[in-house]
Amino acid sequence: MQEVAQIESLVEKILTFSENYPELAKEITTVSRWLFVLLAAYILLIAIVSLLSTRATPEIWGYFMVEDGTNFPITHWENVIGRSRSADLILPVGTVSNNQAILSRHAEGKWLFKDLGSRNGTAVNGYQITSGKKYLIGYGDEIVMGGLHTTIAPPSLEESRNNEVMRRMDKEPVAPWKILLAITLFQLMTIIQLILGMGDDISAGALMSIVILSIVMWAYVMIFKALGRKGFEMEMIAFFMSTINLAVTASSDPEGVVKQLVAILIGLGLMIFMCIYLRDLDRTRKLRPVLIGLSVVLLLVNLLFGTTKYGSTNWLSIGGFSFQPSELVKLAFICVGAGTLEELYDKRNTIMYAAFSLFCLGCLAIMGDFGTALIFFTTYIIVSFLRSGDFSRMVLTLAGAGIMGLMVLRFKPYIASRFAVWGHVWEFADDQGYQQTRTMSFGAGGGLLGLGAGNGSLKYVGASNTDLVFGFVMEEWGFIIAVLLVLCLITLTIFAVMSIVAGRSTFYTICACGAATMFLVQTILNIFGAVDLFPLTGVTFPFVSTGGTSMMTSWAMLAYFKAADMRRKASLAVGREVYHA
Amino acid sequence: MRKQERRAWMCLVLAVVLFGGVALFGFRFVKDGGKWASFYGNSQIYTDGVLNRGEVTDRNGEMLLNLSRDGAEYNNDAYIRMSTVHAVGDPNGNIASGAISIFRSQLIGYDLLNGTYDTSKSGKKISLTIDAKANAAALNALGGRTGAVGVYNWKTGEIMCMVSTPTFDPAYDVPDDGTSYYFNNFLDGAMTPGSIFKLVTAAAVIDNVPDRDSYEFDCDGVNEYSGVDFTDIKSHGELDFRGALAQSCNGAFGELTRKVGSKTMKEYAEKSGLTKAVEFDGIKTAKGSFDFPSDDNVKLSWAGIGQADDLVNPCAMMVYAGAVANGGEATQPTLIKDTSFISEIKDAADLNGGRSMGRYLDKETAAELRSMMKNDVVDNYGEENFPDMDIYAKSGTAQVGTDAPDSWFVGFTDDSDAPYAFVVWVKGGGYGSEAAAPIARTVIQQLKEDN
């Protein structure tokens, strides 16, 4: 508690100073607005450039050798063998099926082989294998597909070494120290600005929360750096956005900042846990039924005991602690939608996913949460598109059509009323367009540099720190920082897509793309809704909006991106055994 | 995995949508940001729809209105409040041409970089060019009558005094239905000019009647023409051109107008800037209007002496008087005092010329008219009535229906410390210079004292 007393005396000192020298205090804000923008640009540009300029060279796990002398390097853990041009190992021979078989890495030197019901079947070492069953094979085993003799060879020592050299030449992720210092400076300046902007309204707890966030950030980086991890850009981005979140919360609801900090810490813990859990693919796959079960229970409990806020019944209160189950289900939704290449060709898995999606969306429809339903639906569409093979395309499309119909029926009146003002909110400035017009007006008042944290007026408008948070940031932090936050999320997406090239399993790929889709759709709905590019749907801006569950989920979601990060020794979510010695 | 690799680009489509949307919004933000920021619901700058920041002062730093989140604060002096309310404006925006309405964007101070953030050290301030004490003196001199008083520096364009009555006290009794109180006669009025318009007719005569020096008119006080009487208050007897203006003889000027003709009269009314709005600082005055028929000599004569359908705006009339003083070139008025450092240096070096609105009169014409206006004062109004002033003027009596006529006094002074053009209009003030001239004198004396 000594720290709190120290903070309180600091607040007092700064307030006395600002009373005695009001012009100088104002000058501090005037100048620091520039510094905030410069620091933010520095922090985010370094992180963004590092993420986008360092890419992993695909590892070669072995060679697929064909009797005619061609041989393919195997760069993924999971490969489709077939005649189709979208196959990973292409055998352009008429007797081979489009998708003949799947070859997936099992352990060092061992591979799993599965025939996908090919027309002419497959024989391994002269034995005709059963389609749909998995067989363990090793290097040198003879695989005959459509009369074509093939085999798998280990990567030669020399190749491995070359590859190793190549990988060593990869640009390493940027060292985190400069960014850490910059964020810390940003946080300290935020504290001073909040005192200047809020005066007596600021609470010591709110300021202390920013200090603790800073300490946790340093501890996190130092611990995992000591454990040999190198890539911290994504976490830096998340810590930076969380700082903005604490400042937004401090300005609008000083008493709520501690709660927000707790959510960040839980989220961070959840992310670390998920990263470590995700290292083991089999373990993760086995978790899915549990996740489905938990999600079903959560959503049902929500339906039965949920409380209504802003027209949708998506809140659950347990012992004074309220949260949004649908936010947590997002995490499960991505994991359930993901699958290994083998699972993507498995009917049961596909039907399971379609059924789970239908259930989730059905629950959201009953809750009346149009925004979240839209997020789930879009994620479902993208993930389905990623998954779709011949059979699953049909199932997934049918399910998609069913969900669409359901949503249209449920949300018809809602959509009609929201769409009525869409595009001309200024004509309804004092009723249905109230929030959007304030967002734009106050946001424009912030200019490019902002009015300074704590100085805004949007905070007196309902949902300003959640649905309208983009306007909140524009007003207090300026348009430039608001746009930089958007660029952060876009960067995460580009990174997720880029990392697929060196991806191990479709499971991680789909997870990363699913998480990126959720972030993007959420951001699109949040921003577009607040500035009248789309009807206001009331969803949160990842990492920036105030709200405990939303913040936790944002952080946890980061684990899916980390799991796709195949840069050498970069990611916490990739076990060391993955890399060759 | 190749299929998934390819299809993952779908995510980027969403990223493009997000980026595109934000870019579109950014474009609107740049284009419409100012409009959005000045929206009445923006509580950064409005409290209950009333602007909540900015200070308006007079030319000497006297606070006239101070807006803050606590409300509006006015000058302590009721006369100053009431005489400057039309120049300052009221926070509710009833006075359309008040400074806080016209210069709202300056008080809001929106720019793209800073938004509405006030980067100034001591808050947004507007210094008006008016002199609060002179305004109060003008209001006092008007003595409760409806009228308008305007004085400006015909060299720099600074409006030194602008008073319109009826007025109200913005600190106490804001009238509910105050249309007439809110109306600024000086800027927005258009009234029958009466004899002051003879200054325009005289200019036309100077340029178009070559034998004007040998012009003679015998005024019998009735001056019948075409069966209509162009009555004067008395018989002026034998008059030359200069005498006709000094005595403001209707008979003589009716005849001179006919000599000039309808086409030329129309041309001169336009050339004098009286038919268009005076535009400055975003303010647009009312326009005057005239009808000089070519087929009705009686009406043409009336129009030439400032009656018939003639209407002038007081501000335009003041600018015209200023143009005569300034050798024919009109200076654009302004209400905003440039308080920049450079401007102060220029002031000290007497380099601050006003912006020209173009040439209203030839130099020679202006010189001759100027001497005739001096003659008016010497011959008619009495120089002793304007102590310590080098004054040039013309009075007017505008007949408006059966009511008492409106009294006008327009002209300028040419003292080195007081290069002022002025216009005074008193509704129902009676004949000639009696009502209006003393007001002009009082205000100019006050201005000389203050500046």
PDB file of C-alpha atoms in Angstrom, chain A residues 329-464:
ATOM      1  CA  VAL A 329     -17.058 -19.520 -26.751  1.00  0.00           C
ATOM      2  CA  LYS A 330     -15.188 -17.643 -29.492  1.00  0.00           C
ATOM      3  CA  LEU A 331     -12.007 -19.360 -28.342  1.00  0.00           C
ATOM      4  CA  ALA A 332     -13.619 -22.777 -28.515  1.00  0.00           C
ATOM      5  CA  PHE A 333     -15.293 -21.983 -31.821  1.00  0.00           C
ATOM      6  CA  ILE A 334     -11.934 -21.486 -33.497  1.00  0.00           C
ATOM      7  CA  CYS A 335     -10.374 -24.581 -32.003  1.00  0.00           C
ATOM      8  CA  VAL A 336     -13.347 -26.761 -32.933  1.00  0.00           C
ATOM      9  CA  GLY A 337     -13.329 -25.397 -36.467  1.00  0.00           C
ATOM     10  CA  ALA A 338      -9.670 -26.242 -36.903  1.00  0.00           C
ATOM     11  CA  GLY A 339      -8.536 -29.660 -37.918  1.00  0.00           C
ATOM     12  CA  THR A 340      -5.571 -31.572 -39.209  1.00  0.00           C
ATOM     13  CA  LEU A 341      -5.486 -32.239 -42.907  1.00  0.00           C
ATOM     14  CA  GLU A 342      -6.630 -35.765 -42.218  1.00  0.00           C
ATOM     15  CA  GLU A 343      -9.600 -34.529 -40.213  1.00  0.00           C
ATOM     16  CA  LEU A 344     -10.640 -32.208 -42.992  1.00  0.00           C
ATOM     17  CA  TYR A 345     -11.292 -35.299 -45.102  1.00  0.00           C
ATOM     18  CA  ASP A 346     -13.187 -36.920 -42.271  1.00  0.00           C
ATOM     19  CA  LYS A 347     -16.968 -36.739 -42.548  1.00  0.00           C
ATOM     20  CA  ARG A 348     -17.598 -37.065 -38.842  1.00  0.00           C
ATOM     21  CA  ASN A 349     -15.342 -34.150 -38.031  1.00  0.00           C
ATOM     22  CA  THR A 350     -16.995 -31.957 -40.625  1.00  0.00           C
ATOM     23  CA  ILE A 351     -20.518 -32.797 -39.493  1.00  0.00           C
ATOM     24  CA  MET A 352     -19.495 -32.167 -35.917  1.00  0.00           C
ATOM     25  CA  TYR A 353     -18.205 -28.710 -36.808  1.00  0.00           C
ATOM     26  CA  ALA A 354     -21.310 -27.846 -38.801  1.00  0.00           C
ATOM     27  CA  ALA A 355     -23.558 -28.991 -35.976  1.00  0.00           C
ATOM     28  CA  PHE A 356     -21.592 -27.074 -33.363  1.00  0.00           C
ATOM     29  CA  SER A 357     -21.733 -23.935 -35.504  1.00  0.00           C
ATOM     30  CA  LEU A 358     -25.465 -24.287 -35.966  1.00  0.00           C
ATOM     31  CA  PHE A 359     -25.878 -24.666 -32.225  1.00  0.00           C
ATOM     32  CA  CYS A 360     -23.748 -21.623 -31.376  1.00  0.00           C
ATOM     33  CA  LEU A 361     -25.444 -19.430 -33.925  1.00  0.00           C
ATOM     34  CA  GLY A 362     -28.833 -20.655 -32.862  1.00  0.00           C
ATOM     35  CA  CYS A 363     -28.073 -19.659 -29.272  1.00  0.00           C
ATOM     36  CA  LEU A 364     -26.787 -16.244 -30.374  1.00  0.00           C
ATOM     37  CA  ALA A 365     -29.927 -15.756 -32.410  1.00  0.00           C
ATOM     38  CA  ILE A 366     -32.097 -16.506 -29.388  1.00  0.00           C
ATOM     39  CA  MET A 367     -29.985 -14.143 -27.278  1.00  0.00           C
ATOM     40  CA  GLY A 368     -30.561 -11.457 -29.876  1.00  0.00           C
ATOM     41  CA  ASP A 369     -26.881 -10.616 -30.191  1.00  0.00           C
ATOM     42  CA  PHE A 370     -26.724  -9.661 -33.844  1.00  0.00           C
ATOM     43  CA  GLY A 371     -23.147  -8.373 -33.747  1.00  0.00           C
ATOM     44  CA  THR A 372     -21.615 -11.499 -32.225  1.00  0.00           C
ATOM     45  CA  ALA A 373     -23.765 -13.682 -34.462  1.00  0.00           C
ATOM     46  CA  LEU A 374     -22.316 -11.868 -37.464  1.00  0.00           C
ATOM     47  CA  ILE A 375     -18.781 -12.445 -36.153  1.00  0.00           C
ATOM     48  CA  PHE A 376     -19.412 -16.163 -35.685  1.00  0.00           C
ATOM     49  CA  PHE A 377     -21.104 -16.441 -39.027  1.00  0.00           C
ATOM     50  CA  THR A 378     -18.281 -14.767 -40.951  1.00  0.00           C
ATOM     51  CA  THR A 379     -15.701 -16.866 -39.133  1.00  0.00           C
ATOM     52  CA  TYR A 380     -17.735 -19.942 -39.957  1.00  0.00           C
ATOM     53  CA  ILE A 381     -17.791 -18.983 -43.656  1.00  0.00           C
ATOM     54  CA  ILE A 382     -14.035 -18.376 -43.831  1.00  0.00           C
ATOM     55  CA  VAL A 383     -13.117 -21.472 -41.836  1.00  0.00           C
ATOM     56  CA  SER A 384     -15.484 -23.580 -43.927  1.00  0.00           C
ATOM     57  CA  PHE A 385     -13.879 -22.246 -47.064  1.00  0.00           C
ATOM     58  CA  LEU A 386     -10.474 -23.214 -45.704  1.00  0.00           C
ATOM     59  CA  ARG A 387     -11.675 -26.663 -44.747  1.00  0.00           C
ATOM     60  CA  SER A 388     -13.788 -27.548 -47.689  1.00  0.00           C
ATOM     61  CA  GLY A 389     -12.987 -30.683 -49.595  1.00  0.00           C
ATOM     62  CA  ASP A 390     -15.488 -32.274 -51.924  1.00  0.00           C
ATOM     63  CA  PHE A 391     -17.764 -33.750 -49.350  1.00  0.00           C
ATOM     64  CA  SER A 392     -17.485 -31.229 -46.645  1.00  0.00           C
ATOM     65  CA  ARG A 393     -18.258 -28.418 -49.065  1.00  0.00           C
ATOM     66  CA  MET A 394     -21.779 -29.740 -49.332  1.00  0.00           C
ATOM     67  CA  VAL A 395     -22.334 -30.197 -45.625  1.00  0.00           C
ATOM     68  CA  LEU A 396     -20.840 -26.859 -44.724  1.00  0.00           C
ATOM     69  CA  THR A 397     -22.753 -24.980 -47.398  1.00  0.00           C
ATOM     70  CA  LEU A 398     -26.027 -26.517 -46.290  1.00  0.00           C
ATOM     71  CA  ALA A 399     -25.320 -25.635 -42.684  1.00  0.00           C
ATOM     72  CA  GLY A 400     -24.341 -22.148 -43.755  1.00  0.00           C
ATOM     73  CA  ALA A 401     -27.614 -21.667 -45.612  1.00  0.00           C
ATOM     74  CA  GLY A 402     -29.504 -22.919 -42.555  1.00  0.00           C
ATOM     75  CA  ILE A 403     -27.706 -20.470 -40.300  1.00  0.00           C
ATOM     76  CA  MET A 404     -28.375 -17.629 -42.701  1.00  0.00           C
ATOM     77  CA  GLY A 405     -32.075 -18.377 -42.762  1.00  0.00           C
ATOM     78  CA  LEU A 406     -32.131 -18.558 -38.989  1.00  0.00           C
ATOM     79  CA  MET A 407     -30.390 -15.227 -38.599  1.00  0.00           C
ATOM     80  CA  VAL A 408     -32.575 -13.470 -41.128  1.00  0.00           C
ATOM     81  CA  LEU A 409     -35.724 -14.651 -39.355  1.00  0.00           C
ATOM     82  CA  ARG A 410     -34.471 -13.745 -35.916  1.00  0.00           C
ATOM     83  CA  PHE A 411     -32.909 -10.396 -36.653  1.00  0.00           C
ATOM     84  CA  LYS A 412     -35.369  -9.086 -39.201  1.00  0.00           C
ATOM     85  CA  PRO A 413     -36.992  -6.430 -36.993  1.00  0.00           C
ATOM     86  CA  TYR A 414     -33.653  -5.492 -35.473  1.00  0.00           C
ATOM     87  CA  ILE A 415     -31.982  -5.129 -38.867  1.00  0.00           C
ATOM     88  CA  ALA A 416     -34.889  -3.133 -40.222  1.00  0.00           C
ATOM     89  CA  SER A 417     -34.658  -0.580 -37.417  1.00  0.00           C
ATOM     90  CA  ARG A 418     -30.870  -0.285 -37.476  1.00  0.00           C
ATOM     91  CA  PHE A 419     -30.633  -0.125 -41.242  1.00  0.00           C
ATOM     92  CA  ALA A 420     -33.244   2.628 -41.290  1.00  0.00           C
ATOM     93  CA  VAL A 421     -30.790   5.281 -40.124  1.00  0.00           C
ATOM     94  CA  TRP A 422     -27.687   3.754 -41.690  1.00  0.00           C
ATOM     95  CA  GLY A 423     -25.899   6.151 -44.020  1.00  0.00           C
ATOM     96  CA  HIS A 424     -27.750   9.248 -42.861  1.00  0.00           C
ATOM     97  CA  VAL A 425     -27.271   9.364 -39.113  1.00  0.00           C
ATOM     98  CA  TRP A 426     -26.924  13.161 -39.154  1.00  0.00           C
ATOM     99  CA  GLU A 427     -30.620  13.397 -39.934  1.00  0.00           C
ATOM    100  CA  PHE A 428     -31.330  11.435 -36.747  1.00  0.00           C
ATOM    101  CA  ALA A 429     -28.655  13.164 -34.696  1.00  0.00           C
ATOM    102  CA  ASP A 430     -30.714  13.209 -31.517  1.00  0.00           C
ATOM    103  CA  ASP A 431     -32.350   9.802 -31.631  1.00  0.00           C
ATOM    104  CA  GLN A 432     -31.155   6.656 -33.439  1.00  0.00           C
ATOM    105  CA  GLY A 433     -28.092   8.452 -34.777  1.00  0.00           C
ATOM    106  CA  TYR A 434     -27.103   9.898 -31.418  1.00  0.00           C
ATOM    107  CA  GLN A 435     -24.091   7.680 -30.766  1.00  0.00           C
ATOM    108  CA  GLN A 436     -22.696   7.706 -34.294  1.00  0.00           C
ATOM    109  CA  THR A 437     -22.973  11.474 -34.721  1.00  0.00           C
ATOM    110  CA  ARG A 438     -21.244  12.024 -31.371  1.00  0.00           C
ATOM    111  CA  THR A 439     -18.523   9.563 -32.320  1.00  0.00           C
ATOM    112  CA  MET A 440     -17.807  11.420 -35.549  1.00  0.00           C
ATOM    113  CA  SER A 441     -18.193  14.893 -34.111  1.00  0.00           C
ATOM    114  CA  PHE A 442     -16.061  14.334 -31.025  1.00  0.00           C
ATOM    115  CA  GLY A 443     -13.617  12.224 -33.002  1.00  0.00           C
ATOM    116  CA  ALA A 444     -13.170  14.999 -35.528  1.00  0.00           C
ATOM    117  CA  GLY A 445     -12.694  17.374 -32.600  1.00  0.00           C
ATOM    118  CA  GLY A 446      -9.702  15.273 -31.632  1.00  0.00           C
ATOM    119  CA  GLY A 447      -7.993  16.051 -34.915  1.00  0.00           C
ATOM    120  CA  LEU A 448      -4.914  14.083 -35.855  1.00  0.00           C
ATOM    121  CA  LEU A 449      -3.236  14.485 -32.462  1.00  0.00           C
ATOM    122  CA  GLY A 450      -6.113  14.207 -30.005  1.00  0.00           C
ATOM    123  CA  LEU A 451      -7.148  16.330 -27.053  1.00  0.00           C
ATOM    124  CA  GLY A 452      -5.084  14.397 -24.527  1.00  0.00           C
ATOM    125  CA  ALA A 453      -6.123  11.475 -22.326  1.00  0.00           C
ATOM    126  CA  GLY A 454      -8.810  12.475 -19.876  1.00  0.00           C
ATOM    127  CA  ASN A 455      -9.778  15.578 -21.848  1.00  0.00           C
ATOM    128  CA  GLY A 456     -12.480  14.025 -23.982  1.00  0.00           C
ATOM    129  CA  SER A 457     -16.226  14.515 -23.918  1.00  0.00           C
ATOM    130  CA  LEU A 458     -17.358  11.348 -25.637  1.00  0.00           C
ATOM    131  CA  LYS A 459     -17.059   9.558 -22.309  1.00  0.00           C
ATOM    132  CA  TYR A 460     -20.400  11.026 -21.298  1.00  0.00           C
ATOM    133  CA  VAL A 461     -22.106   9.212 -24.177  1.00  0.00           C
ATOM    134  CA  GLY A 462     -23.406   5.692 -23.551  1.00  0.00           C
ATOM    135  CA  ALA A 463     -21.141   2.756 -24.550  1.00  0.00           C
ATOM    136  CA  SER A 464     -18.369   5.213 -25.429  1.00  0.00           C
TER     137      SER A 464
END
